Coordinates of C-alpha atoms and ligand atoms in Angstrom, one line a residue:
M1 CA 56.8 -50.8 -81.8
H2 CA 60.1 -51.7 -82.3
S3 CA 63.0 -51.7 -79.8
S4 CA 66.3 -52.7 -80.4
F5 CA 69.1 -55.5 -78.9
D6 CA 71.7 -57.4 -79.9
A7 CA 70.2 -60.7 -78.2
I8 CA 66.2 -61.7 -77.8
I9 CA 65.8 -64.7 -76.0
I10 CA 61.8 -66.3 -76.4
G11 CA 61.1 -67.7 -73.4
A12 CA 61.7 -68.0 -69.7
G13 CA 61.9 -70.9 -68.6
H14 CA 65.8 -71.6 -66.5
N15 CA 68.0 -72.6 -69.9
G16 CA 66.2 -69.6 -71.4
L17 CA 67.1 -67.4 -68.2
V18 CA 71.0 -69.0 -68.3
T19 CA 71.9 -68.4 -72.0
A20 CA 70.4 -64.7 -71.1
C21 CA 72.6 -64.5 -68.2
Y22 CA 75.4 -65.3 -69.7
L23 CA 74.6 -63.5 -73.1
A24 CA 74.1 -60.5 -70.8
R25 CA 78.1 -60.7 -68.7
E26 CA 80.2 -60.5 -71.9
G27 CA 77.8 -56.9 -72.1
W28 CA 74.6 -57.1 -74.5
K29 CA 72.0 -56.5 -74.5
V30 CA 69.1 -58.5 -73.6
L31 CA 66.0 -59.0 -74.3
V32 CA 63.2 -62.0 -72.6
L33 CA 60.4 -62.1 -73.3
E34 CA 58.3 -65.1 -72.1
R35 CA 53.9 -66.0 -73.0
R36 CA 53.2 -66.8 -69.1
Y37 CA 52.8 -64.3 -65.8
I38 CA 56.4 -65.7 -64.2
V39 CA 59.2 -66.8 -64.9
G40 CA 60.3 -70.2 -64.7
G41 CA 58.9 -72.4 -67.3
A42 CA 58.3 -75.8 -66.1
C43 CA 61.0 -74.9 -62.9
V44 CA 58.6 -72.5 -61.1
T45 CA 57.3 -71.6 -57.7
E46 CA 53.3 -70.4 -57.4
E47 CA 51.0 -70.0 -55.9
V48 CA 48.1 -72.7 -56.6
F49 CA 46.9 -73.3 -52.6
P50 CA 46.3 -69.7 -50.3
G51 CA 49.7 -69.9 -48.2
F52 CA 51.2 -73.0 -50.0
K53 CA 54.2 -72.8 -52.3
V54 CA 54.5 -75.8 -55.1
S55 CA 56.6 -76.0 -57.3
T56 CA 53.5 -76.7 -59.9
A57 CA 56.0 -79.2 -62.4
A58 CA 59.6 -80.1 -62.5
Y59 CA 59.6 -80.6 -58.2
V60 CA 64.0 -82.1 -57.6
N61 CA 66.5 -81.0 -58.8
S62 CA 69.4 -83.4 -58.4
L63 CA 71.3 -82.0 -62.4
F64 CA 72.1 -78.2 -62.3
R65 CA 74.8 -77.8 -63.4
K66 CA 76.8 -76.8 -59.8
E67 CA 79.8 -74.4 -63.3
I68 CA 75.9 -72.7 -63.9
V69 CA 75.9 -71.6 -59.6
A70 CA 78.7 -70.1 -60.1
D71 CA 79.0 -67.6 -62.8
L72 CA 76.0 -66.2 -61.9
R73 CA 76.5 -66.4 -57.9
L74 CA 73.1 -67.8 -57.5
R75 CA 73.6 -68.4 -53.7
D76 CA 73.5 -64.3 -53.5
Y77 CA 70.4 -63.8 -54.9
G78 CA 68.8 -67.2 -53.0
Y79 CA 68.9 -70.5 -54.3
E80 CA 69.0 -73.3 -51.6
V81 CA 69.5 -76.8 -52.7
L82 CA 67.9 -79.2 -49.2
E83 CA 69.4 -82.0 -48.8
R84 CA 66.6 -85.0 -48.6
N85 CA 68.0 -87.7 -46.5
P86 CA 66.4 -91.0 -46.7
S87 CA 65.8 -90.3 -50.6
S88 CA 63.0 -92.3 -51.1
F89 CA 60.9 -94.4 -49.6
S90 CA 58.6 -97.5 -51.0
P91 CA 55.8 -99.0 -48.5
F92 CA 55.1 -102.7 -50.3
P93 CA 51.8 -103.5 -49.9
D94 CA 53.1 -107.1 -47.6
G95 CA 53.4 -104.5 -45.2
R96 CA 57.0 -104.0 -45.2
Y97 CA 58.9 -100.7 -46.7
L98 CA 61.7 -99.9 -48.2
L99 CA 64.5 -97.1 -47.0
L100 CA 67.5 -95.8 -49.1
G101 CA 69.4 -92.7 -49.8
P102 CA 73.2 -91.4 -49.5
D103 CA 74.7 -93.4 -45.6
A104 CA 75.8 -96.8 -47.4
D105 CA 74.8 -98.9 -43.9
L106 CA 71.6 -97.3 -44.0
N107 CA 71.1 -98.9 -47.7
H108 CA 72.6 -102.0 -46.8
R109 CA 70.6 -102.8 -43.5
E110 CA 67.6 -101.7 -45.7
I111 CA 67.8 -103.6 -48.7
S112 CA 68.9 -106.7 -46.8
K113 CA 65.3 -106.8 -45.4
F114 CA 64.5 -108.1 -48.4
S115 CA 68.3 -110.2 -49.8
R116 CA 71.6 -110.0 -48.8
K117 CA 72.8 -110.1 -52.0
D118 CA 71.3 -107.1 -53.1
A119 CA 72.4 -105.8 -50.3
D120 CA 75.5 -106.4 -51.3
N121 CA 75.9 -106.4 -54.8
Y122 CA 74.3 -102.5 -54.9
P123 CA 77.3 -101.0 -54.1
R124 CA 78.9 -102.6 -56.7
Y125 CA 75.7 -100.8 -59.4
E126 CA 76.2 -97.7 -58.1
A127 CA 80.5 -98.2 -58.6
M128 CA 79.2 -99.3 -62.4
L129 CA 77.1 -96.9 -63.1
E130 CA 79.9 -94.0 -61.4
R131 CA 82.5 -95.1 -64.0
V132 CA 79.6 -95.2 -66.5
A133 CA 78.7 -91.2 -65.5
A134 CA 82.5 -90.3 -65.3
V135 CA 82.4 -90.5 -69.8
I136 CA 79.3 -89.4 -70.2
E137 CA 79.1 -87.0 -67.5
P138 CA 81.7 -84.4 -69.8
T139 CA 79.3 -84.7 -72.7
L140 CA 76.2 -82.8 -71.3
T141 CA 79.0 -79.8 -71.2
M142 CA 80.3 -80.2 -75.1
S143 CA 78.3 -79.0 -78.1
P144 CA 77.4 -82.1 -80.1
P145 CA 79.7 -82.8 -83.3
N146 CA 77.9 -82.6 -86.8
L147 CA 77.9 -86.2 -88.3
Q148 CA 77.1 -84.5 -90.9
R149 CA 78.8 -82.1 -91.9
P150 CA 82.0 -82.8 -89.9
R151 CA 85.1 -79.9 -88.6
L152 CA 87.8 -80.7 -87.3
G153 CA 86.6 -79.7 -84.0
D154 CA 83.9 -82.3 -84.4
L155 CA 86.2 -85.0 -85.7
W156 CA 88.7 -84.3 -82.8
N157 CA 85.5 -84.0 -80.4
L158 CA 84.3 -87.6 -81.5
F159 CA 87.7 -89.2 -81.1
Q160 CA 88.2 -87.8 -77.7
L161 CA 85.3 -89.3 -76.6
G162 CA 86.1 -92.8 -78.6
R163 CA 89.3 -92.5 -75.9
A164 CA 87.0 -91.9 -73.5
F165 CA 84.8 -94.7 -73.9
R166 CA 87.8 -97.1 -74.9
R167 CA 89.4 -96.2 -71.3
L168 CA 85.8 -98.0 -69.9
G169 CA 87.2 -100.9 -71.3
P170 CA 85.4 -104.5 -70.7
A171 CA 82.6 -102.3 -69.0
M172 CA 82.3 -100.5 -73.1
S173 CA 79.5 -103.3 -73.2
E174 CA 77.9 -103.1 -70.2
A175 CA 77.8 -98.9 -70.5
T176 CA 76.5 -99.1 -74.5
E177 CA 73.7 -100.9 -73.2
I178 CA 73.0 -98.1 -70.5
L179 CA 73.0 -96.0 -73.4
T180 CA 70.4 -97.4 -75.8
G181 CA 69.2 -100.8 -74.1
A182 CA 65.7 -101.7 -72.0
A183 CA 66.8 -100.7 -67.4
R184 CA 65.1 -104.3 -67.2
P185 CA 67.2 -106.8 -68.3
I186 CA 70.0 -104.6 -66.3
L187 CA 68.1 -104.3 -63.5
D188 CA 67.3 -108.3 -63.5
R189 CA 71.4 -109.5 -64.1
W190 CA 71.7 -107.2 -61.4
F191 CA 69.3 -107.9 -59.0
E192 CA 66.4 -110.1 -57.7
S193 CA 64.3 -108.2 -55.1
E194 CA 61.2 -107.2 -56.8
Q195 CA 61.2 -104.4 -54.3
L196 CA 64.8 -103.0 -55.3
K197 CA 64.4 -103.2 -58.2
A198 CA 60.2 -101.0 -58.6
T199 CA 62.1 -98.7 -56.4
L200 CA 64.9 -98.2 -59.6
A201 CA 62.9 -98.9 -62.6
T202 CA 61.1 -95.4 -61.5
D203 CA 63.4 -93.4 -62.9
A204 CA 64.2 -95.3 -65.7
V205 CA 60.3 -94.7 -67.4
I206 CA 60.0 -90.8 -66.0
G207 CA 58.7 -88.6 -68.8
A208 CA 59.3 -92.1 -70.7
M209 CA 55.9 -93.3 -73.1
A210 CA 58.2 -97.2 -72.8
A211 CA 58.6 -100.0 -70.3
P212 CA 61.8 -100.6 -68.1
S213 CA 61.6 -103.2 -70.9
M214 CA 62.1 -101.4 -73.7
P215 CA 65.1 -99.9 -75.5
G216 CA 65.8 -96.7 -73.9
T217 CA 64.6 -96.9 -71.2
A218 CA 68.0 -97.3 -68.8
Y219 CA 69.7 -94.5 -70.8
V220 CA 67.1 -92.9 -69.0
L221 CA 67.3 -93.9 -66.0
F222 CA 71.1 -93.4 -66.2
H223 CA 70.6 -89.7 -66.5
H224 CA 68.7 -89.3 -63.9
V225 CA 71.4 -89.6 -62.2
M226 CA 74.4 -87.7 -63.4
G227 CA 73.7 -84.8 -61.5
E228 CA 75.0 -84.1 -57.3
T229 CA 73.4 -82.6 -54.6
N230 CA 76.2 -80.3 -52.3
G231 CA 78.7 -81.9 -54.5
K232 CA 76.2 -85.6 -53.0
R233 CA 76.2 -87.5 -56.4
G234 CA 73.2 -88.4 -57.3
V235 CA 71.5 -87.6 -54.6
W236 CA 68.4 -85.4 -55.4
G237 CA 66.8 -82.5 -53.1
Y238 CA 64.0 -79.7 -52.8
V239 CA 64.8 -76.2 -53.5
R240 CA 63.9 -73.9 -51.2
G241 CA 61.0 -72.4 -51.2
G242 CA 59.5 -74.3 -54.3
M243 CA 61.7 -74.9 -57.8
G244 CA 61.3 -71.8 -58.5
G245 CA 63.5 -70.8 -55.9
L246 CA 66.5 -71.5 -58.6
T247 CA 65.2 -69.8 -61.3
Q248 CA 63.7 -66.4 -59.6
A249 CA 67.8 -66.3 -58.2
L250 CA 68.3 -67.0 -62.8
A251 CA 65.8 -63.6 -63.0
K252 CA 67.0 -61.7 -60.0
A253 CA 70.7 -62.4 -61.7
A254 CA 69.9 -61.5 -65.2
K255 CA 67.7 -58.2 -63.5
D256 CA 72.0 -57.5 -62.1
L257 CA 72.9 -57.9 -65.3
S258 CA 70.3 -55.3 -67.0
V259 CA 68.9 -58.1 -69.4
D260 CA 65.4 -56.5 -69.8
I261 CA 62.1 -59.7 -68.8
R262 CA 59.2 -58.7 -69.8
C263 CA 55.9 -61.7 -69.1
N264 CA 52.9 -61.3 -70.8
A265 CA 54.9 -61.6 -73.9
D266 CA 53.6 -63.9 -76.0
V267 CA 55.4 -64.5 -79.7
S268 CA 53.7 -65.0 -82.6
Q269 CA 56.3 -65.2 -84.8
I270 CA 59.7 -65.6 -85.9
L271 CA 60.7 -62.7 -88.3
A272 CA 63.1 -63.2 -90.5
N273 CA 64.6 -62.3 -94.4
G274 CA 67.2 -64.3 -96.7
G275 CA 67.8 -66.3 -94.3
A276 CA 68.7 -65.0 -91.7
V277 CA 66.5 -64.2 -88.4
R278 CA 66.0 -60.2 -87.8
G279 CA 63.7 -60.6 -84.5
V280 CA 60.5 -61.4 -83.7
A281 CA 56.5 -60.5 -83.1
L282 CA 54.1 -61.0 -79.9
A283 CA 50.7 -61.8 -80.8
N284 CA 49.8 -58.5 -79.4
G285 CA 51.5 -57.2 -82.4
D286 CA 54.7 -55.6 -80.8
E287 CA 57.7 -56.2 -83.1
Y288 CA 61.0 -56.7 -81.7
Q289 CA 64.2 -56.7 -83.5
A290 CA 68.0 -58.1 -82.9
P291 CA 70.3 -60.3 -84.9
V292 CA 70.4 -63.6 -83.1
V293 CA 67.1 -64.7 -81.2
A294 CA 67.4 -67.9 -79.4
S295 CA 64.5 -70.5 -78.9
N296 CA 64.0 -71.7 -74.5
A297 CA 60.6 -72.8 -76.4
D298 CA 59.9 -76.8 -78.1
A299 CA 61.9 -77.4 -81.8
C300 CA 57.8 -77.9 -82.8
V301 CA 56.4 -74.6 -81.9
T302 CA 59.8 -73.4 -82.6
F303 CA 59.9 -73.6 -86.2
T304 CA 56.3 -74.9 -87.0
K305 CA 54.9 -72.4 -85.0
L306 CA 56.8 -69.5 -85.2
L307 CA 57.9 -69.5 -88.6
D308 CA 56.4 -70.4 -91.9
A309 CA 57.0 -74.1 -93.1
G310 CA 58.9 -72.1 -96.4
Q311 CA 61.3 -70.1 -94.6
L312 CA 63.4 -73.6 -93.4
P313 CA 65.0 -76.9 -95.9
P314 CA 62.5 -78.9 -97.0
E315 CA 64.7 -82.2 -95.4
F316 CA 64.9 -80.3 -91.5
A317 CA 61.6 -79.6 -91.7
A318 CA 60.1 -83.5 -92.2
A319 CA 63.5 -84.1 -89.6
V320 CA 61.6 -81.6 -87.1
E321 CA 57.9 -83.3 -87.7
R322 CA 59.5 -86.9 -87.4
I323 CA 60.2 -86.2 -83.7
N324 CA 58.7 -88.1 -80.8
Y325 CA 56.8 -86.3 -78.2
D326 CA 54.4 -89.2 -76.8
S327 CA 54.4 -89.0 -73.2
A328 CA 51.7 -90.1 -70.7
S329 CA 53.2 -88.7 -67.1
L330 CA 50.4 -86.5 -65.6
K331 CA 51.1 -84.5 -62.2
I332 CA 49.3 -83.2 -59.2
N333 CA 49.9 -80.7 -56.5
V334 CA 47.9 -81.7 -53.3
A335 CA 46.7 -79.2 -50.9
L336 CA 47.3 -81.6 -47.0
A337 CA 45.8 -80.8 -44.1
E338 CA 48.0 -83.1 -42.0
L339 CA 51.0 -86.1 -43.2
P340 CA 49.8 -89.4 -44.8
N341 CA 50.9 -92.2 -42.4
F342 CA 51.7 -95.2 -43.8
R343 CA 50.1 -99.2 -42.7
A344 CA 54.2 -99.9 -44.0
C345 CA 55.6 -97.3 -41.5
P346 CA 53.3 -95.3 -39.2
M347 CA 54.3 -92.7 -37.6
A348 CA 54.9 -92.2 -33.7
T349 CA 52.4 -89.8 -33.4
D350 CA 49.1 -89.6 -34.4
S351 CA 49.1 -86.0 -34.7
G352 CA 49.9 -86.0 -38.6
Q353 CA 52.4 -82.9 -38.8
F354 CA 56.0 -84.5 -37.5
A355 CA 57.1 -85.7 -40.1
G356 CA 59.2 -89.9 -40.5
Q357 CA 62.2 -91.1 -42.1
Q358 CA 59.7 -92.4 -44.7
H359 CA 57.9 -88.2 -45.4
R360 CA 61.5 -86.6 -46.4
G361 CA 62.5 -88.3 -49.7
T362 CA 60.0 -89.8 -52.9
I363 CA 57.9 -92.2 -51.6
H364 CA 57.3 -95.1 -54.1
I365 CA 54.1 -96.6 -55.3
C366 CA 55.4 -99.5 -57.1
P367 CA 55.2 -103.3 -55.5
D368 CA 57.0 -104.6 -58.5
L369 CA 58.3 -104.1 -61.9
D370 CA 54.8 -106.4 -63.6
T371 CA 52.7 -103.5 -62.0
I372 CA 55.0 -101.3 -64.1
E373 CA 55.0 -102.9 -67.5
R374 CA 51.1 -104.0 -67.7
A375 CA 50.2 -100.1 -66.1
F376 CA 52.0 -99.2 -69.5
D377 CA 50.4 -101.9 -71.1
D378 CA 47.2 -99.8 -71.2
A379 CA 49.2 -96.5 -72.0
K380 CA 50.2 -98.5 -75.3
Y381 CA 46.4 -98.8 -76.5
G382 CA 45.9 -95.0 -75.6
R383 CA 44.4 -95.9 -72.0
P384 CA 45.3 -94.2 -68.7
S385 CA 46.6 -96.6 -66.8
Q386 CA 44.4 -99.4 -64.2
Q387 CA 46.7 -99.4 -61.6
P388 CA 49.3 -96.4 -62.4
I389 CA 52.7 -96.0 -61.0
L390 CA 52.8 -93.8 -58.3
E391 CA 55.7 -91.3 -57.4
C392 CA 54.5 -88.5 -54.5
T393 CA 57.1 -85.8 -52.5
I394 CA 56.9 -83.7 -49.5
P395 CA 58.5 -80.6 -49.4
S396 CA 56.5 -79.3 -46.7
A397 CA 58.9 -82.6 -44.8
V398 CA 62.1 -80.4 -44.9
D399 CA 61.1 -77.0 -46.0
P400 CA 59.4 -75.2 -43.5
T401 CA 58.7 -73.2 -46.0
V402 CA 56.3 -74.3 -48.6
A403 CA 53.3 -75.2 -46.7
P404 CA 51.3 -73.1 -43.9
P405 CA 52.6 -74.2 -40.2
G406 CA 50.4 -77.6 -39.9
K407 CA 49.9 -78.6 -43.2
H408 CA 51.5 -80.5 -45.8
L409 CA 51.8 -80.3 -49.3
M410 CA 52.2 -83.0 -51.9
S411 CA 53.2 -83.1 -54.7
M412 CA 52.8 -86.9 -56.9
F413 CA 54.2 -87.6 -60.1
I414 CA 52.0 -89.9 -61.9
Q415 CA 52.0 -92.6 -64.8
Y416 CA 50.5 -93.8 -67.9
A417 CA 48.4 -91.5 -68.6
P418 CA 49.2 -91.0 -72.8
Y419 CA 48.8 -87.8 -74.4
K420 CA 47.4 -89.0 -77.0
L421 CA 43.7 -91.4 -76.2
R422 CA 42.0 -93.7 -78.1
G423 CA 37.7 -93.4 -77.4
E424 CA 35.9 -96.3 -76.1
N425 CA 33.1 -97.9 -79.1
G426 CA 34.4 -94.7 -81.9
K427 CA 33.5 -92.0 -79.5
A428 CA 36.6 -89.8 -79.1
V429 CA 37.2 -89.1 -75.4
S430 CA 39.8 -86.1 -74.1
W431 CA 41.5 -85.6 -70.2
D432 CA 38.7 -82.8 -69.8
Q433 CA 36.7 -85.4 -69.2
L434 CA 39.4 -87.8 -67.7
R435 CA 40.8 -85.8 -65.4
D436 CA 38.8 -85.5 -62.0
G437 CA 38.0 -89.5 -62.5
F438 CA 42.1 -90.7 -63.3
A439 CA 43.2 -88.3 -60.2
D440 CA 40.2 -89.8 -58.0
R441 CA 42.1 -93.7 -58.9
C442 CA 45.7 -92.2 -57.6
F443 CA 43.9 -90.6 -54.8
D444 CA 42.4 -94.2 -54.0
L445 CA 44.9 -96.0 -54.5
L446 CA 47.6 -94.6 -52.6
N447 CA 44.9 -94.0 -49.7
E448 CA 45.5 -98.2 -49.2
Y449 CA 49.4 -97.5 -48.9
A450 CA 47.5 -94.4 -45.8
P451 CA 44.9 -94.6 -44.8
N452 CA 43.9 -90.4 -44.2
F453 CA 45.3 -89.2 -45.9
K454 CA 42.3 -88.8 -48.8
G455 CA 40.6 -87.0 -45.2
S456 CA 43.6 -85.7 -45.3
V457 CA 43.6 -83.3 -48.7
L458 CA 42.5 -80.1 -48.6
D459 CA 42.2 -79.1 -51.5
R460 CA 44.5 -80.5 -55.4
Q461 CA 45.5 -78.9 -58.9
V462 CA 45.1 -81.7 -61.5
L463 CA 48.0 -81.5 -64.6
T464 CA 47.4 -83.7 -67.5
P465 CA 49.6 -84.4 -70.5
L466 CA 47.2 -81.7 -72.5
D467 CA 46.8 -78.9 -68.9
L468 CA 51.1 -79.3 -69.4
E469 CA 51.2 -78.6 -72.2
R470 CA 48.6 -75.9 -72.9
T471 CA 50.0 -74.8 -69.4
F472 CA 53.7 -74.7 -70.7
N473 CA 53.1 -74.7 -74.3
L474 CA 55.3 -78.1 -73.7
T475 CA 54.0 -79.7 -77.2
G476 CA 52.5 -83.5 -77.1
G477 CA 52.7 -82.4 -73.1
N478 CA 55.8 -84.6 -73.6
I479 CA 57.6 -82.7 -70.0
F480 CA 61.4 -83.2 -71.6
Q481 CA 60.7 -81.1 -75.2
G482 CA 61.0 -84.1 -76.8
S483 CA 61.6 -87.6 -76.2
M484 CA 64.3 -88.5 -74.1
S485 CA 65.4 -91.8 -76.9
L486 CA 68.6 -92.5 -78.0
H487 CA 67.8 -91.8 -82.1
Q488 CA 66.6 -88.4 -79.9
L489 CA 70.6 -87.9 -78.3
F490 CA 73.6 -85.8 -78.6
F491 CA 73.9 -85.5 -82.4
N492 CA 70.5 -85.4 -83.0
R493 CA 69.2 -84.1 -80.6
P494 CA 66.9 -81.5 -82.8
V495 CA 67.4 -83.0 -85.6
P496 CA 71.8 -84.3 -87.0
G497 CA 73.6 -81.5 -87.9
Y498 CA 71.9 -79.2 -85.7
A499 CA 72.6 -79.9 -82.2
N500 CA 75.4 -77.1 -82.2
Y501 CA 72.5 -74.6 -81.3
R502 CA 72.2 -73.5 -84.5
T503 CA 70.0 -74.0 -87.0
P504 CA 69.0 -73.4 -90.2
I505 CA 68.2 -70.1 -90.0
R506 CA 71.0 -67.4 -89.4
G507 CA 71.2 -65.8 -86.0
L508 CA 68.8 -67.8 -85.1
Y509 CA 69.3 -70.5 -82.3
L510 CA 67.2 -72.7 -79.5
C511 CA 68.7 -72.8 -76.3
G512 CA 66.8 -74.9 -73.9
S513 CA 66.3 -79.0 -73.6
A514 CA 65.1 -79.2 -77.0
A515 CA 68.8 -79.4 -78.1
H516 CA 72.1 -81.6 -76.2
P517 CA 71.4 -82.6 -73.2
G518 CA 67.6 -83.1 -73.5
G519 CA 65.4 -82.2 -70.9
G520 CA 65.5 -81.3 -66.6
V521 CA 66.9 -78.6 -64.8
M522 CA 70.1 -79.4 -65.9
G523 CA 71.1 -75.2 -67.2
A524 CA 73.4 -77.4 -70.1
A525 CA 71.4 -76.9 -73.0
G526 CA 71.4 -73.3 -71.7
R527 CA 75.6 -72.2 -71.1
N528 CA 76.3 -74.0 -74.3
A529 CA 73.7 -72.7 -76.9
A530 CA 75.9 -69.4 -74.7
R531 CA 79.2 -69.9 -75.6
E532 CA 78.0 -71.2 -79.6
I533 CA 75.8 -67.8 -79.6
L534 CA 79.0 -65.9 -77.9
R535 CA 80.9 -67.4 -81.2
K536 CA 79.1 -66.7 -83.6
G537 CA 78.8 -68.5 -86.9
Ligands
FAD1 C1 55.4 -82.1 -64.8 C2 56.7 -81.9 -64.7 C3 57.6 -82.3 -64.0 C4 58.7 -82.6 -64.3 N1 60.2 -82.7 -63.1 C5 61.3 -83.0 -62.2 C6 62.4 -82.9 -61.5 O1 61.4 -83.0 -60.4 N2 63.1 -82.5 -62.1 C7 63.7 -81.8 -63.6 O2 65.2 -81.8 -63.1 N3 62.4 -82.1 -64.6 C8 61.7 -81.6 -64.0 N4 61.1 -82.0 -64.9 C9 61.4 -81.2 -66.3 C10 62.0 -80.0 -66.5 O3 61.0 -79.2 -65.8 C11 62.3 -79.3 -68.0 O4 62.9 -80.5 -68.7 C12 62.5 -78.2 -67.9 O5 62.3 -77.1 -67.5 C13 63.1 -77.6 -69.2 O6 63.6 -76.3 -69.0 P1 63.4 -75.7 -70.2 O7 64.4 -73.6 -70.2 O8 64.6 -75.9 -71.1 O9 62.2 -74.8 -70.7 P2 61.2 -74.6 -70.6 O10 60.4 -75.3 -68.6 O11 60.1 -75.8 -71.2 O12 60.6 -72.7 -70.4 C14 60.3 -72.6 -71.8 C15 59.6 -71.6 -71.5 O13 59.4 -70.7 -73.6 C16 58.5 -70.4 -73.1 N5 57.4 -70.0 -73.9 C17 56.7 -71.2 -74.8 N6 56.7 -70.6 -76.4 C18 57.0 -69.4 -75.5 C19 56.2 -68.3 -77.2 N7 55.8 -68.6 -77.6 N8 56.5 -66.7 -76.4 C20 57.1 -66.7 -75.4 N9 57.3 -68.1 -74.2 C21 56.9 -69.5 -74.6 C22 57.1 -70.8 -72.3 O14 55.9 -70.8 -71.3 C23 58.4 -71.1 -70.9 O15 57.7 -70.7 -69.5 C24 60.0 -82.2 -64.5 C25 59.2 -81.4 -66.7 C26 57.5 -81.8 -66.0 C27 56.4 -80.7 -67.5

């Protein structure tokens, strides 16, 4: 079969859909090919358990760019974000707990339970992050300059960035530390309470194969404060109906713009001749022609699986080989008969149905920073953490549409579960063998904090890093399509010299989180890529 389009998008992740919409708005005839049965990539809602709307992978939203919501009128297509107040709840083994959220008075009261000094410092810490965000955030929507072959525009962008940095004045060194350093020394300097530091530090290691004492984690922490919910900075929310509420809205917008979206369409080859792209071939043999192809798949998939090595310059192929996909994230989705009743904050009634403030936000099961460090130590030697770090959310506590009446849904994001396992006594071991034992360990841990938890479990879905790779085609199970360390960010993402969404093959672009500004449900990569494609050349 030979069909012709102006552009083909490989993958219907949220970024691929964003690119498709922006091209179609300019009158382009666009085809989106998705290998799964459903659009959305890692930003998806699936009925994993009958009657439950499960956000299979990504589970909270804050980073998605508001200009895309406006441009594509996504609210008209049903996209709605529900705020979470409080936004986090951390129960501790000594029976105390910490709530944090958008309410400054609540934060002060809560942190004061552990340290009055930290409570006073907390707004200053947030203001410091805000100052740095004001400099960094504009870079999210720009195409990074090319330092290898700079043009006048690249030099101008660099100059502007330098000027913005200079405006930070004495805060410049702290900003540099945030971009390059470790989260732990920063948190240790600002705060004394382990409870507060542990709660904040979990954001520094999400999706990272790193402990908070390791360089690069401060940026991961910072990456998580650059969003907003309904105009409120740094606030994370639930998408009504699960994260697929966003990608279904994008797909509807795309269809209204005449984008042709085809699921169960596994691209097996990018077709190129004489250094220029000419289309794609599917695993079933179908071929589609287009002078422009944008890949929403990660760089390893795009350049090593869909293209022949000989089609790429050797130095580019070598740079792709060096991309770090280390990962240690595991997700468990759980259907619950009732809400967890935490020892540290028992429910007013024991009916198990009425959500309290402890259920609305992210529930951190992590007593102190050293626990995270030790959990990472296991992963460093190729073992799943003995005492993992759990980040649980119960979207049904805020959005009743995601679970049947009276039932609840929990998402558990867990670290560290290293993709690369080291077997015992020379024997190889696979996640297919460890999956259930490790999930049981996580359940036992949560049960220590909420003793009714295990008894309330109706069903569970365990996604090890290997399952994430198999399901979403994420190399190494890396949730960000490549680690978010400085050498893989901005003008180095995906590789130096190619951060402007172009590739060595003319007409072939990257449009997903493998490109700047990286992972998270943000849409910026998709929008930036569309801008470059429309600029052409
Ligand atoms: C478990 C997990 C939890 C996360 N939690 C959050 C969170 O709470 N909040 C947040 O902001 N971010 C979170 N993230 C990160 C975020 O989900 C991703 O960074 C983001 O969704 C990536 O979007 P994307 O469009 O760039 O790529 P993807 O979502 O990876 O989409 C790529 C698409 O391309 C398709 N594809 C790949 N190869 C082919 C092929 N050969 N042919 C056809 N189609 C192909 C894939 O099937 C997929 O649909 C999480 C990620 C994971 C995995």
